mmCIF file of C-alpha atoms in Angstrom:
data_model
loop_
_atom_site.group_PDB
_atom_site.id
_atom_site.type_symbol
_atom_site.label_atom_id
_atom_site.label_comp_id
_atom_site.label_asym_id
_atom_site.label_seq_id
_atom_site.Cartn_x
_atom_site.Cartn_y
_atom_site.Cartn_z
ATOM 1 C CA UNK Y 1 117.301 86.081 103.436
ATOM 2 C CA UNK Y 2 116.399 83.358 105.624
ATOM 3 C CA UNK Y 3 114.345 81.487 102.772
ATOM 4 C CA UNK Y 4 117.727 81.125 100.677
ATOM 5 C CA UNK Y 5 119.162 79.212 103.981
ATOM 6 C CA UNK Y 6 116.221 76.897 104.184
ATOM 7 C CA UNK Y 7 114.667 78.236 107.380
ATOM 8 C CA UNK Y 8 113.020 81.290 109.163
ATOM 9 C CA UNK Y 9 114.242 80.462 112.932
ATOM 10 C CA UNK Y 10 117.924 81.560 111.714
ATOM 11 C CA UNK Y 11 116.668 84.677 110.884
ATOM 12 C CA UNK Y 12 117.901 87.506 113.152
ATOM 13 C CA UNK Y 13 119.894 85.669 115.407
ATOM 14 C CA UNK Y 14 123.066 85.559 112.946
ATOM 15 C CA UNK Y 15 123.743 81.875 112.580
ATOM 16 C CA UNK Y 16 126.664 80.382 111.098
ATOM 17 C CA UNK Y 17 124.252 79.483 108.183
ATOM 18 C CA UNK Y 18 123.250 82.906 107.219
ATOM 19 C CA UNK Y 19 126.753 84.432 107.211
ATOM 20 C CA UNK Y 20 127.915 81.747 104.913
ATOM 21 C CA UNK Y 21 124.800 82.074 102.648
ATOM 22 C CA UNK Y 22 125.943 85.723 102.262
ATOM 23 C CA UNK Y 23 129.597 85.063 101.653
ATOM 24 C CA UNK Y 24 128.383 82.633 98.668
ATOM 25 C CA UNK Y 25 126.336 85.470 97.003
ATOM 26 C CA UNK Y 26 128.369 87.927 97.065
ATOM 27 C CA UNK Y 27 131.435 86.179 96.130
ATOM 28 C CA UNK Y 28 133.184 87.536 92.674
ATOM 29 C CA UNK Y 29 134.279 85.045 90.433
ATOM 30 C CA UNK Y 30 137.513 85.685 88.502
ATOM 31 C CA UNK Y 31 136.792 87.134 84.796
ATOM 32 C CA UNK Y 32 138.765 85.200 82.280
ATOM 33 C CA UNK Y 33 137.824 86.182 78.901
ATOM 34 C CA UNK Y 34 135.964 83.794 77.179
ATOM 35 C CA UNK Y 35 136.536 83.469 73.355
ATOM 36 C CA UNK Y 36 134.304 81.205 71.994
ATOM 37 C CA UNK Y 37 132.619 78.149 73.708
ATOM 38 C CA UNK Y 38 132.071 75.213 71.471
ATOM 39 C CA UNK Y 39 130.138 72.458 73.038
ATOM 40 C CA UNK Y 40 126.816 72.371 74.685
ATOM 41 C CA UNK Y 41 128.726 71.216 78.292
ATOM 42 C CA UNK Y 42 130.602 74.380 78.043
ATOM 43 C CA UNK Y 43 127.551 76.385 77.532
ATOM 44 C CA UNK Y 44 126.324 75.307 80.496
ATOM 45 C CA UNK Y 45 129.854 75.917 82.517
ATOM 46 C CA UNK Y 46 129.555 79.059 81.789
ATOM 47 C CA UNK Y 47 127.012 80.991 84.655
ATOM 48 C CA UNK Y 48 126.089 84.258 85.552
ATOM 49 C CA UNK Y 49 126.690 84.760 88.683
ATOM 50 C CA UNK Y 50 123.835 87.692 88.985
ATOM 51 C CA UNK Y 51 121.522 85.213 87.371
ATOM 52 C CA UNK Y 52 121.798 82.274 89.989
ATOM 53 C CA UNK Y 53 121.744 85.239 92.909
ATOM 54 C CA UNK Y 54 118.858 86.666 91.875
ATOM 55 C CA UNK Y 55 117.459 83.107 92.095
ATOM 56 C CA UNK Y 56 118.874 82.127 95.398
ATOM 57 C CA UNK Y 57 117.369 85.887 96.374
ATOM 58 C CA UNK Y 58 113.816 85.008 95.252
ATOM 59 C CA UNK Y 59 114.077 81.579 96.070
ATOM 60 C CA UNK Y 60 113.359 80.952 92.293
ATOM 61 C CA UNK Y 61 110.250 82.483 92.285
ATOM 62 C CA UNK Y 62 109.487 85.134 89.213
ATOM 63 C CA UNK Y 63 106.415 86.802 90.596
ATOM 64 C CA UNK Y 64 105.743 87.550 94.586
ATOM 65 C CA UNK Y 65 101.981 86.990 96.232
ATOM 66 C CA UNK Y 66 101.494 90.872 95.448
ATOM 67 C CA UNK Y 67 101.495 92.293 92.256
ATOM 68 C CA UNK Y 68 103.581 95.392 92.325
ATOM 69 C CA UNK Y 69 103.993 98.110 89.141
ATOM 70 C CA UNK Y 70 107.256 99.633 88.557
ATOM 71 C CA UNK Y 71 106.159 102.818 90.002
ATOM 72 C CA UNK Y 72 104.250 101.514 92.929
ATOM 73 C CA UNK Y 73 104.990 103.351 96.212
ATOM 74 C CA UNK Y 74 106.584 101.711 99.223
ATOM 75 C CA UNK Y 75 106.315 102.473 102.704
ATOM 76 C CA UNK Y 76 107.292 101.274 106.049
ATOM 77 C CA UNK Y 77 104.901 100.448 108.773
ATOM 78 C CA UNK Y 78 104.762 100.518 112.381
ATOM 79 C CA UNK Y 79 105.381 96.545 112.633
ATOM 80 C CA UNK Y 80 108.582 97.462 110.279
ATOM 81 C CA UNK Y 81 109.897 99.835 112.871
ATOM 82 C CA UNK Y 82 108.941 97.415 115.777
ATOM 83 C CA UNK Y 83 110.605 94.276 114.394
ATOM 84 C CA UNK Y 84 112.880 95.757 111.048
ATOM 85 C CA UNK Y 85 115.966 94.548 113.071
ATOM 86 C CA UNK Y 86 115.550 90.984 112.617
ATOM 87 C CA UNK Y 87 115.381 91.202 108.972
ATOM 88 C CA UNK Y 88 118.677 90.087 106.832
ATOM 89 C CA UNK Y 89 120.237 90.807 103.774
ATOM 90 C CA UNK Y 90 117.835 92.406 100.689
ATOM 91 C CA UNK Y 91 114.784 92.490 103.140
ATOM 92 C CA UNK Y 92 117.008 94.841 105.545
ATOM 93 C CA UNK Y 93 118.060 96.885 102.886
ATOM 94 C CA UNK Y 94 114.749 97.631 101.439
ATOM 95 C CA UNK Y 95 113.172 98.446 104.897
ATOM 96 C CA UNK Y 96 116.105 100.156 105.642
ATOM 97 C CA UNK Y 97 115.526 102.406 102.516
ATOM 98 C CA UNK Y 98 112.068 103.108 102.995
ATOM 99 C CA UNK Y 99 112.509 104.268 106.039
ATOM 100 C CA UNK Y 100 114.457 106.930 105.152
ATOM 101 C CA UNK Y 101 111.721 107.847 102.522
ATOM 102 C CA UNK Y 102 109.056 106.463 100.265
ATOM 103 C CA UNK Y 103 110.800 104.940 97.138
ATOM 104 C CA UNK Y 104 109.225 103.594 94.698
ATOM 105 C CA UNK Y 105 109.811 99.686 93.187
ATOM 106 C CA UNK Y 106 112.165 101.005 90.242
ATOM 107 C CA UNK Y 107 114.275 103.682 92.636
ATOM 108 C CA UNK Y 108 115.072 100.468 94.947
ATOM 109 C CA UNK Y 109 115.578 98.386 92.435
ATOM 110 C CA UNK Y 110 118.377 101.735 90.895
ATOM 111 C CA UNK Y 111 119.931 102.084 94.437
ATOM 112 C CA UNK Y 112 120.497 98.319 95.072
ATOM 113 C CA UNK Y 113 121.845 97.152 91.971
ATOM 114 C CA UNK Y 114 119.338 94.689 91.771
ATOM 115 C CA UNK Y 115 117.136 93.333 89.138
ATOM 116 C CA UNK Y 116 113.240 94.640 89.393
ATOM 117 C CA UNK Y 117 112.042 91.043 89.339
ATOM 118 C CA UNK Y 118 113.897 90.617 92.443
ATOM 119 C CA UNK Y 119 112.691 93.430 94.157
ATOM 120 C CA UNK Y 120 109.279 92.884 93.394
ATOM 121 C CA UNK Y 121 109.442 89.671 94.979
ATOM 122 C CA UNK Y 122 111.083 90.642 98.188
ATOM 123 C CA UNK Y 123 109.340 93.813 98.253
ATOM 124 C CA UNK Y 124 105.850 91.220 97.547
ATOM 125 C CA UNK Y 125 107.216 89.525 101.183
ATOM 126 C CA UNK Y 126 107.684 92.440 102.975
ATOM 127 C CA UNK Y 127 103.967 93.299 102.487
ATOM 128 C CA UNK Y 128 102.924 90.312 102.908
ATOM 129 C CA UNK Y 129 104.819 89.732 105.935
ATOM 130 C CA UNK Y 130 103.212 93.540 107.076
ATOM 131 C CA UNK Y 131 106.659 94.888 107.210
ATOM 132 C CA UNK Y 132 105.979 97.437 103.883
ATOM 133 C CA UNK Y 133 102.497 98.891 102.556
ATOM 134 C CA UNK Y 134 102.340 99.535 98.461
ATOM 135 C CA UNK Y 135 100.440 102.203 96.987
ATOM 136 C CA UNK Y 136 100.069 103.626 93.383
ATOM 137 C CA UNK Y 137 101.070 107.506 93.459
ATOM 138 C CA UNK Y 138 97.893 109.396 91.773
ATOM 139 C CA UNK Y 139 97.872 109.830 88.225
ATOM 140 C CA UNK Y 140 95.272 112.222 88.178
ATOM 141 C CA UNK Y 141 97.365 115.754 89.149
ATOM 142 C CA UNK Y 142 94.051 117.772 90.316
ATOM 143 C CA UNK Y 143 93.757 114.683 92.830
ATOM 144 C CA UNK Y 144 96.659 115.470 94.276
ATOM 145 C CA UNK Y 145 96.138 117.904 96.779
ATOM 146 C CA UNK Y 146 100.060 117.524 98.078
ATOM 147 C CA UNK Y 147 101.519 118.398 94.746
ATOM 148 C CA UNK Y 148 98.913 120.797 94.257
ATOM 149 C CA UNK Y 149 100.138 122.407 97.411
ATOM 150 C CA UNK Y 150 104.141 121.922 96.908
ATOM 151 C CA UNK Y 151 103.305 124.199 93.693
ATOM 152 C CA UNK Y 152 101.756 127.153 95.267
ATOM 153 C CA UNK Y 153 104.656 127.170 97.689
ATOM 154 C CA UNK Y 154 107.096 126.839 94.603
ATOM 155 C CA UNK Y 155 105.441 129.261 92.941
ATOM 156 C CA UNK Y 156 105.210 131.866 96.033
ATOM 157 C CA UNK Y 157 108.759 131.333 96.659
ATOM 158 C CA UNK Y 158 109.727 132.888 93.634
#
């Protein structure tokens, strides 16, 4: 994500920058057992490193400019298809996914092995950015004429 290297005119032209910004999130620190930490100093020695990438993902923001539910819908759009290629890292990934079908916040946030937090805040950008359109799926069934018609033809099939 271009916002985690501290501007958007690296982003799709694979700068130096970005590829070391990537490196340093998803580098895997050694696991030493830790026993028992005694003072406050150590505390704070002691990071998760999911914790500050999820921050450097989001740019430390908790909540994106568009509210998104767990099971809100995501979709590409046409200016996702036109200019999807000069998106980096978590952005790619979710556009990438959506493409392939409509997935909803929690499914992306399952397949990417990412927090929901984080997803809703990228996924917030994307739609902000017009690169990914949100919708709740009905939750009225007799309003759903598509399920309503995926039945029948379940139900002729058999």
């Amino acid at each position: 994500m271009s916002d985690v290297a501290g501007s958007d005119a690296n982003e799709g032209t694979g700068s130096p920058d970005a590829a070391l910004v990537r490196a340093f999130l998803q580098r895997v620190l050694p696991q030493s057992p830790v026993t028992s930490v005694g003072s406050p100093a150590e505390v704070e020695s002691v990071a998760e490193p999911a914790a500050v990438r999820s921050y450097a993902i989001t740019s430390g923001r908790a909540e994106g400019a568009v509210h998104l539910e767990i099971e809100s819908m995501l979709r590409v759009t046409d200016r996702a298809e036109l200019l999807g290629g000069r998106l980096q890292f978590e952005k790619a990934s979710i556009v990438q996914l959506c493409r392939i079908e409509i997935l909803s916040v929690a499914e992306l946030s399952a397949r990417l092995h990412l927090p929901l937090g984080v997803i809703r805040v990228v996924a917030s950008d994307l739609i902000v950015e017009g690169m990914l359109e949100a919708f709740l799926p009905s939750l009225n069934v007799a309003d759903d004429i598509d399920l309503i018609s995926r039945l029948i033809e379940g139900v002729r099939a058999l």
